[in-house]
Short mmCIF file of C-alpha atoms in Angstrom, two decimals:
data_model
loop_
_atom_site.label_atom_id
_atom_site.label_comp_id
_atom_site.label_asym_id
_atom_site.label_seq_id
_atom_site.Cartn_x
_atom_site.Cartn_y
_atom_site.Cartn_z
CA MET A 52 4.71 27.27 -9.87
CA ARG A 53 2.95 24.00 -10.85
CA GLY A 54 0.09 24.68 -11.28
CA TRP A 55 0.77 26.59 -14.45
CA PHE A 56 2.08 23.90 -16.13
CA ASP A 57 -1.30 21.79 -15.84
CA THR A 58 -1.79 20.61 -19.45
CA ILE A 59 -4.10 21.43 -21.30
CA ARG A 60 -5.72 18.71 -22.61
CA ILE A 61 -7.07 17.57 -26.43
CA ARG A 62 -9.11 14.58 -27.18
CA ALA A 63 -7.00 12.96 -29.73
CA THR A 64 -9.55 10.80 -32.64
CA SER A 65 -9.17 7.75 -33.71
CA SER A 66 -8.25 8.69 -37.37
CA ALA A 67 -5.46 6.94 -38.76
CA GLY A 68 -2.38 9.26 -38.99
CA ARG A 69 -3.63 11.60 -36.30
CA THR A 70 -1.82 12.63 -33.23
CA SER A 71 -2.89 13.27 -29.89
CA GLU A 72 -1.59 16.56 -29.45
CA GLY A 73 -4.03 17.81 -32.79
CA GLY A 74 -3.01 17.94 -36.33
CA ALA A 75 -2.82 15.09 -39.11
CA ARG A 76 0.75 13.49 -40.08
CA GLY A 77 0.38 15.58 -43.77
CA LEU A 78 3.95 16.06 -44.30
CA SER A 79 5.98 13.30 -46.06
CA VAL A 80 9.80 12.06 -45.63
CA SER A 81 10.84 14.44 -48.55
CA ASP A 82 8.98 17.19 -47.33
CA GLY A 83 10.71 16.94 -43.38
CA ILE A 84 14.16 17.53 -46.13
CA TYR A 85 12.62 20.22 -48.02
CA PHE A 86 11.77 21.96 -44.69
CA VAL A 87 15.90 20.95 -43.32
CA VAL A 88 17.30 22.31 -46.95
CA GLY A 89 15.94 25.33 -46.91
CA ILE A 90 15.91 26.78 -43.30
CA VAL A 91 19.98 25.77 -43.85
CA ILE A 92 20.64 26.70 -46.70
CA GLY A 93 20.01 30.59 -46.17
CA ALA A 94 21.27 33.46 -47.54
CA GLY A 95 24.31 32.70 -45.25
CA ILE A 96 26.66 30.41 -47.70
CA PHE A 97 26.96 33.89 -49.94
CA LYS A 98 28.75 36.04 -47.33
CA THR A 99 30.13 33.86 -45.34
CA PRO A 100 32.67 31.88 -47.49
CA SER A 101 34.68 35.08 -47.64
CA LEU A 102 34.49 35.64 -43.50
CA VAL A 103 35.61 31.90 -42.94
CA ALA A 104 38.85 32.58 -45.60
CA ALA A 105 39.86 35.93 -43.80
CA ASN A 106 40.22 34.07 -40.56
CA VAL A 107 41.89 30.66 -41.74
CA THR A 108 45.88 30.14 -43.57
CA SER A 109 45.22 28.38 -46.72
CA ALA A 110 42.46 27.22 -48.56
CA GLY A 111 43.20 23.70 -47.62
CA SER A 112 41.90 25.38 -44.42
CA ALA A 113 39.18 26.49 -45.70
CA MET A 114 37.41 23.32 -47.08
CA LEU A 115 38.22 21.52 -43.53
CA ALA A 116 36.35 24.28 -41.78
CA TRP A 117 33.44 23.92 -43.94
CA MET A 118 33.91 20.04 -43.86
CA LEU A 119 34.32 20.00 -39.77
CA GLY A 120 30.58 22.09 -39.41
CA GLY A 121 28.97 19.57 -41.78
CA VAL A 122 30.49 16.99 -38.75
CA ALA A 123 29.52 19.03 -35.78
CA SER A 124 26.00 19.25 -37.20
CA LEU A 125 25.41 15.54 -38.09
CA LEU A 126 26.47 14.67 -34.44
CA GLY A 127 23.92 17.74 -33.63
CA ALA A 128 21.59 15.59 -35.50
CA LEU A 129 22.07 12.80 -34.57
CA CYS A 130 21.76 13.18 -30.67
CA TYR A 131 18.11 15.16 -31.99
CA ALA A 132 17.10 11.70 -33.82
CA GLU A 133 17.01 9.98 -31.20
CA LEU A 134 15.28 12.75 -28.68
CA ALA A 135 12.53 13.46 -31.98
CA SER A 136 11.83 9.60 -32.78
CA THR A 137 11.87 8.64 -28.96
CA TYR A 138 9.46 11.52 -28.41
CA PRO A 139 7.83 12.88 -31.40
CA HIS A 140 6.06 16.08 -30.31
CA LYS A 141 4.98 19.75 -32.38
CA GLY A 142 6.66 21.12 -29.51
CA GLY A 143 10.53 19.52 -30.57
CA ASP A 144 12.99 21.32 -27.64
CA TYR A 145 10.51 22.13 -25.28
CA HIS A 146 8.40 19.08 -25.60
CA TYR A 147 12.17 17.52 -24.15
CA LEU A 148 13.58 20.07 -21.66
CA THR A 149 10.51 20.14 -20.31
CA ARG A 150 10.64 15.97 -19.32
CA ALA A 151 14.69 16.48 -18.58
CA PHE A 152 14.70 19.42 -16.42
CA GLY A 153 11.08 20.35 -15.45
CA GLY A 154 8.11 22.87 -16.77
CA THR A 155 9.97 25.88 -15.79
CA VAL A 156 13.14 25.27 -17.93
CA GLY A 157 10.73 24.03 -20.61
CA PHE A 158 8.87 27.69 -20.31
CA LEU A 159 11.72 29.83 -20.10
CA PHE A 160 12.44 28.28 -23.50
CA ALA A 161 9.34 28.45 -25.12
CA TRP A 162 9.05 32.14 -24.28
CA SER A 163 12.66 33.25 -25.52
CA ARG A 164 11.91 31.37 -29.35
CA MET A 165 8.33 33.19 -29.00
CA ALA A 166 10.28 36.39 -28.28
CA VAL A 167 13.32 35.76 -29.55
CA ILE A 168 14.90 32.95 -31.04
CA GLN A 169 12.61 32.13 -33.93
CA THR A 170 11.04 36.23 -33.56
CA GLY A 171 14.59 36.99 -34.88
CA SER A 172 15.60 34.78 -36.80
CA ILE A 173 12.84 35.22 -38.97
CA THR A 174 13.33 39.04 -38.89
CA MET A 175 16.48 38.93 -39.11
CA GLN A 176 16.03 37.23 -43.22
CA ALA A 177 13.82 39.96 -43.94
CA PHE A 178 15.62 42.95 -43.16
CA LEU A 179 18.33 40.67 -45.93
CA ILE A 180 15.58 40.93 -47.79
CA GLY A 181 14.47 44.36 -47.66
CA ASP A 182 17.98 45.25 -48.11
CA TYR A 183 18.34 43.39 -51.67
CA ALA A 184 14.75 45.03 -52.53
CA SER A 185 15.25 48.36 -52.04
CA ARG A 186 17.82 48.27 -54.01
CA VAL A 187 15.75 47.68 -56.73
CA ALA A 188 12.18 49.62 -55.96
CA SER A 189 13.00 51.77 -52.94
CA PHE A 190 10.87 53.65 -50.33
CA GLY A 191 12.89 55.83 -48.57
CA PRO A 192 15.27 56.14 -45.55
CA HIS A 193 13.24 52.87 -44.01
CA SER A 194 12.80 50.95 -47.19
CA ALA A 195 14.53 48.01 -45.42
CA SER A 196 12.21 47.58 -43.11
CA ILE A 197 9.28 48.25 -44.84
CA TRP A 198 10.00 45.32 -47.33
CA ALA A 199 10.96 43.71 -44.19
CA ALA A 200 7.25 44.16 -42.54
CA LEU A 201 5.73 42.99 -46.10
CA VAL A 202 7.24 40.29 -46.44
CA ILE A 203 7.11 39.20 -42.74
CA ALA A 204 3.24 39.47 -42.74
CA LEU A 205 2.69 37.62 -46.49
CA LEU A 206 4.61 34.61 -45.28
CA THR A 207 2.10 34.02 -42.29
CA GLY A 208 -0.81 34.98 -43.61
CA ALA A 209 0.50 32.01 -45.94
CA ASN A 210 0.94 29.70 -43.74
CA ILE A 211 -2.66 30.88 -41.42
CA ALA A 212 -4.34 29.86 -45.14
CA GLY A 213 -3.06 25.88 -44.23
CA LEU A 214 -0.54 23.46 -44.39
CA GLU A 215 -1.04 22.34 -47.68
CA GLN A 216 0.13 25.80 -49.47
CA CYS A 217 2.49 26.86 -46.27
CA ARG A 218 4.21 22.79 -48.24
CA VAL A 219 3.54 23.95 -51.91
CA LEU A 220 4.98 27.11 -51.05
CA GLN A 221 8.03 26.09 -49.47
CA ARG A 222 8.84 22.85 -52.18
CA VAL A 223 8.81 25.61 -54.37
CA LEU A 224 11.39 27.66 -52.74
CA THR A 225 13.84 25.26 -51.41
CA ALA A 226 13.84 24.18 -55.84
CA ALA A 227 14.77 27.56 -56.94
CA LEU A 228 16.83 28.45 -53.85
CA VAL A 229 19.12 24.62 -54.63
CA LEU A 230 18.33 25.27 -58.69
CA GLY A 231 19.90 28.71 -58.20
CA LEU A 232 23.00 27.08 -56.50
CA VAL A 233 23.37 24.67 -59.53
CA LEU A 234 23.36 27.63 -61.99
CA VAL A 235 26.20 29.40 -59.77
CA VAL A 236 28.58 26.22 -59.53
CA VAL A 237 27.70 26.20 -63.85
CA ALA A 238 29.30 28.87 -64.44
CA GLY A 239 31.99 28.54 -61.53
CA LEU A 240 32.78 25.82 -63.80
CA VAL A 241 32.26 26.41 -67.12
CA LEU A 242 32.51 30.46 -67.31
CA THR A 243 35.07 31.49 -65.25
CA PRO A 244 38.78 31.65 -66.20
CA ALA A 245 40.68 29.84 -63.42
CA PRO A 246 42.97 32.62 -61.31
CA ALA A 247 45.73 33.26 -61.98
CA PRO A 248 48.98 30.79 -60.19
CA ALA A 249 50.35 33.92 -58.81
CA ALA A 250 47.59 35.25 -56.79
CA ALA A 251 46.32 31.30 -55.48
CA ALA A 252 50.13 31.61 -53.70
CA ALA A 253 49.08 34.44 -52.07
CA ALA A 254 46.82 32.81 -49.99
CA THR A 255 47.60 33.82 -46.01
CA ALA A 256 45.48 35.12 -43.43
CA ALA A 257 46.95 38.14 -41.84
CA ASN A 258 45.23 36.90 -38.46
CA PRO A 259 44.22 34.09 -38.81
CA ALA A 260 41.06 32.19 -36.36
CA PHE A 261 39.97 28.95 -36.98
CA GLY A 262 37.83 28.70 -33.57
CA LEU A 263 36.01 32.21 -34.99
CA ALA A 264 36.19 30.92 -38.72
CA MET A 265 33.95 27.98 -36.93
CA VAL A 266 32.13 30.20 -35.63
CA PHE A 267 30.69 31.87 -39.13
CA VAL A 268 30.54 28.26 -40.43
CA LEU A 269 28.48 26.66 -38.21
CA LEU A 270 25.94 29.67 -38.02
CA THR A 271 26.07 28.96 -41.64
CA TYR A 272 24.87 25.40 -40.72
CA GLY A 273 22.55 26.29 -38.19
CA GLY A 274 18.93 25.33 -38.12
CA TRP A 275 19.16 21.62 -39.46
CA ASN A 276 17.61 21.13 -35.32
CA GLU A 277 14.13 22.61 -36.44
CA ALA A 278 13.03 19.27 -37.88
CA ALA A 279 12.39 17.99 -34.51
CA TYR A 280 9.40 20.13 -34.71
CA LEU A 281 8.09 18.43 -37.63
CA SER A 282 8.61 14.67 -35.83
CA ALA A 283 4.44 14.58 -34.74
CA GLU A 284 3.88 15.38 -37.61
CA LEU A 285 5.52 13.15 -40.95
CA ARG A 286 4.63 9.81 -42.39
CA GLY A 287 6.73 6.65 -41.94
CA GLY A 288 6.97 6.14 -38.29
CA ARG A 289 9.10 7.19 -35.77
CA ARG A 290 12.28 6.63 -37.41
CA ALA A 291 11.06 8.91 -40.79
CA VAL A 292 12.96 11.75 -38.05
CA VAL A 293 16.01 10.29 -38.96
CA ARG A 294 15.83 10.12 -42.32
CA VAL A 295 15.50 13.37 -42.63
CA LEU A 296 18.14 14.82 -40.52
CA VAL A 297 20.95 12.20 -41.81
CA ILE A 298 20.16 12.54 -45.45
CA GLY A 299 18.99 16.56 -45.20
CA ILE A 300 22.50 17.25 -43.55
CA GLY A 301 24.02 15.19 -46.07
CA LEU A 302 22.80 17.15 -48.54
CA ILE A 303 23.53 20.64 -46.93
CA THR A 304 27.31 19.63 -46.64
CA ALA A 305 27.90 18.54 -50.13
CA ILE A 306 25.80 21.77 -50.64
CA TYR A 307 28.56 23.61 -49.11
CA LEU A 308 31.50 21.88 -50.37
CA ALA A 309 30.68 22.48 -53.70
CA VAL A 310 29.89 25.75 -52.91
CA ASN A 311 32.90 26.83 -51.97
CA LEU A 312 35.61 24.91 -54.15
CA ILE A 313 33.71 26.92 -56.83
CA PHE A 314 34.48 30.17 -55.87
CA LEU A 315 38.08 28.87 -54.90
CA ARG A 316 38.58 28.17 -58.24
CA GLY A 317 36.63 30.55 -59.92
CA LEU A 318 37.99 33.12 -57.62
CA GLY A 319 40.92 32.36 -55.85
CA PHE A 320 41.69 31.78 -51.83
CA PRO A 321 43.12 35.92 -51.42
CA ALA A 322 39.97 37.42 -53.69
CA ILE A 323 37.39 35.36 -51.20
CA ALA A 324 38.94 36.33 -48.26
CA GLY A 325 39.19 40.25 -49.38
CA SER A 326 35.12 39.94 -50.88
CA ASP A 327 31.89 41.61 -49.72
CA ALA A 328 30.12 39.52 -51.65
CA VAL A 329 31.58 36.81 -52.39
CA ALA A 330 28.94 35.19 -54.77
CA ALA A 331 28.37 38.57 -56.54
CA ASP A 332 32.00 38.44 -56.95
CA LEU A 333 32.29 35.08 -58.93
CA MET A 334 29.17 36.22 -60.92
CA ARG A 335 30.21 39.59 -62.45
CA ARG A 336 33.38 37.41 -63.38
CA ALA A 337 31.48 34.71 -64.83
CA ILE A 338 29.18 36.77 -67.12
CA GLY A 339 29.80 40.12 -66.70
CA PRO A 340 27.19 43.01 -64.52
CA VAL A 341 24.39 41.43 -65.12
CA GLY A 342 25.33 38.72 -63.10
CA VAL A 343 24.77 41.19 -59.72
CA PRO A 344 21.06 41.08 -59.96
CA LEU A 345 21.22 37.83 -60.60
CA ILE A 346 22.71 36.50 -57.66
CA SER A 347 20.57 39.85 -55.36
CA VAL A 348 17.05 37.32 -56.62
CA LEU A 349 19.16 34.11 -55.45
CA VAL A 350 19.84 35.58 -52.18
CA SER A 351 15.60 37.01 -52.01
CA LEU A 352 15.08 33.31 -52.20
CA ALA A 353 17.59 31.63 -50.09
CA ALA A 354 15.91 34.50 -47.39
CA LEU A 355 11.96 33.45 -48.30
CA SER A 356 13.01 29.30 -48.16
CA THR A 357 14.12 30.18 -44.90
CA MET A 358 11.44 33.08 -43.62
CA ASN A 359 8.49 30.43 -44.61
CA ALA A 360 10.41 27.53 -42.58
CA THR A 361 11.12 29.03 -39.79
CA ILE A 362 7.64 30.66 -39.47
CA PHE A 363 6.50 27.03 -40.20
CA THR A 364 8.34 25.06 -37.58
CA GLY A 365 8.71 28.22 -34.64
CA ALA A 366 4.55 28.57 -34.14
CA ARG A 367 4.78 24.68 -33.61
CA THR A 368 6.79 25.77 -30.68
CA THR A 369 4.34 28.86 -29.33
CA PHE A 370 1.98 26.02 -29.93
CA ALA A 371 3.08 23.75 -27.76
CA LEU A 372 3.18 26.85 -24.83
CA GLY A 373 -0.31 27.61 -25.24
CA GLN A 374 -1.07 23.70 -25.05
CA SER A 375 0.84 23.62 -21.57
CA PHE A 376 0.82 27.14 -19.56
CA ALA A 377 -2.79 27.94 -18.87
CA PRO A 378 -2.36 32.02 -19.16
CA PHE A 379 -1.31 31.28 -22.76
CA GLN A 380 -3.95 28.56 -23.42
CA ARG A 381 -5.26 30.05 -27.13
CA LEU A 382 -2.43 30.00 -27.94
CA GLY A 383 -2.50 26.10 -28.07
CA ARG A 384 -5.61 26.25 -30.14
CA TRP A 385 -5.07 23.70 -33.64
CA HIS A 386 -7.50 24.75 -36.78
CA ASP A 387 -8.65 21.60 -38.03
CA GLY A 388 -9.74 23.29 -41.37
CA ALA A 389 -6.37 24.25 -42.51
CA ASP A 390 -4.28 22.48 -40.25
CA THR A 391 -1.75 24.47 -38.65
CA PRO A 392 -1.86 27.10 -35.24
CA ARG A 393 -3.35 30.12 -36.91
CA SER A 394 -3.42 32.27 -33.16
CA ALA A 395 0.37 31.16 -33.06
CA LEU A 396 1.40 32.34 -35.91
CA VAL A 397 -0.43 35.50 -35.82
CA VAL A 398 1.38 35.99 -32.26
CA GLN A 399 4.73 35.13 -34.04
CA GLY A 400 4.43 37.73 -36.91
CA ALA A 401 3.30 40.54 -34.30
CA ILE A 402 5.66 39.95 -32.31
CA ALA A 403 8.12 40.16 -35.70
CA LEU A 404 6.82 42.70 -36.75
CA ALA A 405 8.11 44.61 -33.30
CA LEU A 406 11.61 43.70 -33.85
CA VAL A 407 11.77 45.49 -37.08
CA LEU A 408 10.81 48.65 -35.38
CA LEU A 409 13.76 47.25 -32.88
CA GLY A 410 16.11 47.13 -36.03
CA ASP A 411 15.25 50.38 -37.20
CA VAL A 412 15.92 52.45 -34.53
CA THR A 413 19.10 50.74 -33.59
CA ARG A 414 19.33 51.44 -37.58
CA GLY A 415 21.56 47.74 -37.34
CA GLY A 416 18.51 45.58 -39.36
CA PHE A 417 20.25 42.05 -39.77
CA VAL A 418 23.69 42.18 -37.90
CA THR A 419 20.86 43.49 -34.58
CA MET A 420 19.13 40.57 -35.83
CA VAL A 421 22.17 38.08 -35.43
CA GLU A 422 23.17 40.21 -32.29
CA TYR A 423 19.51 39.36 -30.82
CA THR A 424 19.61 35.73 -31.31
CA ALA A 425 22.72 34.37 -31.08
CA PRO A 426 23.52 33.54 -27.67
CA VAL A 427 19.90 32.63 -26.63
CA PHE A 428 19.54 30.08 -28.70
CA TRP A 429 23.20 28.29 -28.43
CA GLY A 430 22.29 28.16 -24.67
CA PHE A 431 18.88 26.40 -25.28
CA LEU A 432 20.46 23.77 -27.19
CA LEU A 433 23.01 23.04 -25.06
CA LEU A 434 20.38 21.72 -22.54
CA VAL A 435 18.52 20.03 -25.73
CA GLY A 436 22.08 18.14 -25.59
CA LEU A 437 22.73 17.89 -21.90
CA SER A 438 18.47 16.85 -21.71
CA LEU A 439 19.90 13.49 -23.45
CA PHE A 440 21.78 11.80 -21.21
CA VAL A 441 19.11 13.47 -18.16
CA LEU A 442 16.17 11.22 -20.68
CA ARG A 443 18.28 8.06 -20.79
CA LYS A 444 18.55 8.11 -16.99
CA LYS A 445 14.85 8.87 -16.22
CA ASP A 446 13.34 7.51 -19.09
CA PRO A 447 15.53 4.22 -19.61
CA ASP A 448 12.25 2.07 -20.18
CA ALA A 449 11.07 4.01 -23.24
CA ALA A 450 11.27 2.64 -26.67
CA ARG A 451 14.16 4.26 -28.62
CA PRO A 452 13.56 3.54 -32.10
CA PHE A 453 16.96 4.71 -32.70
CA ARG A 454 20.28 5.36 -30.21
CA VAL A 455 23.12 7.48 -30.23
CA PRO A 456 26.14 5.60 -31.75
CA LEU A 457 29.06 5.95 -30.08
CA TYR A 458 26.85 7.02 -26.94
CA PRO A 459 28.05 9.09 -24.37
CA LEU A 460 30.87 10.55 -26.62
CA VAL A 461 29.09 11.68 -29.60
CA PRO A 462 26.46 13.95 -27.35
CA VAL A 463 29.45 15.46 -25.85
CA LEU A 464 31.54 16.72 -28.72
CA PHE A 465 28.21 18.48 -29.57
CA CYS A 466 27.67 19.44 -26.56
CA GLY A 467 31.46 21.02 -26.57
CA VAL A 468 30.45 22.20 -29.77
CA CYS A 469 27.26 24.11 -28.03
CA LEU A 470 29.47 25.17 -25.18
CA HIS A 471 32.07 27.16 -27.67
CA MET A 472 29.42 28.90 -29.89
CA LEU A 473 27.97 30.07 -26.82
CA ARG A 474 31.07 31.36 -25.35
CA SER A 475 31.75 32.64 -29.27
CA SER A 476 28.32 34.24 -29.17
CA LEU A 477 28.46 36.54 -26.07
CA ALA A 478 32.76 37.63 -26.94
CA TYR A 479 31.61 38.38 -30.35
CA THR A 480 28.40 40.36 -30.37
CA GLY A 481 27.62 44.10 -29.48
CA VAL A 482 24.52 45.19 -27.30
CA GLY A 483 21.95 42.85 -29.61
CA ALA A 484 23.12 39.96 -27.31
CA LEU A 485 21.89 41.79 -24.12
CA VAL A 486 18.82 42.90 -25.47
CA GLY A 487 18.16 39.20 -26.35
CA VAL A 488 19.02 37.88 -23.20
CA GLY A 489 17.13 41.28 -21.22
CA VAL A 490 14.01 39.55 -23.01
CA LEU A 491 14.60 35.89 -21.76
CA LEU A 492 15.06 37.72 -18.53
CA ALA A 493 11.55 39.00 -18.16
CA GLY A 494 10.05 35.60 -18.95
CA VAL A 495 11.19 35.44 -15.44
CA PRO A 496 8.18 36.89 -13.88
CA VAL A 497 5.23 36.16 -15.71
CA LEU A 498 6.71 31.92 -13.37
CA LEU A 499 6.20 34.08 -10.02
CA LEU A 500 2.54 34.92 -10.90
CA PRO A 501 -0.50 33.78 -8.43
CA ARG A 502 -0.97 29.61 -9.41
CA PRO A 503 -4.56 28.59 -10.04
CA ARG A 504 -6.66 27.85 -6.83
CA PRO A 505 -6.86 23.67 -7.17
CA ARG A 506 -11.01 24.02 -5.60
CA ALA A 507 -11.05 26.37 -8.61
CA ARG A 508 -10.52 24.24 -11.12
CA GLY A 509 -12.35 20.92 -9.55
CA ARG A 510 -15.00 23.12 -9.60
CA GLY A 511 -14.36 23.87 -13.13
CA ARG A 512 -14.11 20.33 -14.44
CA ARG A 513 -17.86 19.26 -12.63
CA ARG A 514 -19.15 22.00 -14.69
CA ALA A 515 -18.04 20.57 -17.53
CA ALA A 516 -18.96 17.42 -16.86
CA GLU A 517 -22.30 18.59 -15.71
CA ALA A 518 -22.48 20.17 -19.70
CA ARG A 519 -21.52 17.13 -20.73
CA ARG A 520 -24.91 14.98 -19.04
#
């Protein structure tokens, strides 16, 4: 299958700050941090604290789980920091997997990211927005799906418009999200009375399962690895991505710990474990019924922030696929005027809209998309962790501006986390997981297509040379 993976050459310019695979280094370190924080701090923080509390035995165990989630994410971030600083490329994981394991694994990853991982994540957040928006303005029995499709179209259009518009939008959404979280913290500290001591003493889970609690925690921390797709567009040298990852994870961990402490202070551990909407319950207790619509707005901002950043980074993998896989070469075109991969964005948006239809037909919406993406995501993240070992052996002389500390312990621990999450995502999910794995396997027949004839490629090169003369 080697012939399929002949790289489509894109002429590099000598302009300062431009990358060899198209596009300029138009993002600062602070922009990168905005993107990472915006991706990770999604709507999950308003749902998963109660799920975590329901599977541990005490408030201390819950806080330990959230702290361990930050540590596990930092382990992964250190591994990604070495890969991204050594091999900066818009393709991110795709680029590392291809270098480590060859074009077949790289293609299957890019295929799954285009058809399962990113598009499923985009649609997941869109359904969440649709559920909340339908409480304000309903379009009938399919209202959530209609809202989801509208949001996907609008944010994809904003990314197609250009890098600058996307960058500004992400800053605004992330700033609004963080401000909203600060307001929740302030409300919990100032306006909410402490729960009764008797209630706090009753904090015990009926069927504790710390491993399952960690599944929810790590799902809430998910998305920090998207910084790899920004590495080729970050200013400040190859170590810039290290700063983005470490600072971003540090901020996210601090925010998650603060928010959970406020939930514990304002509601108490038993109330959190039994809540379906912990943030709404806190705001209702703090400022009355008006707090519920405020939380709905905050959840929508969180989902919009995650969606916009996911659309941005997801299109970069599709762009890399188009550069390296001849049948999809149209996806590898970079629009210099807008400084975006427009064709990749259009295709990504179309697939996400198709997944909206799937979620509507199954009546599962958000839950269907969670099941659809989880096993494929964690399976490939495990391979990325393993690629660090492979690339150190295959490419020992490469310049590595950053090396993982305590090697090989850190990547071994990271791979262990990924393996646990892969097993859990298969054990705790339903039919959606089977559909996601099926779509991944559907990429295999594409690899079996006949290869281009070398002679035909040679004639093409000669014709191109004659045309230039």
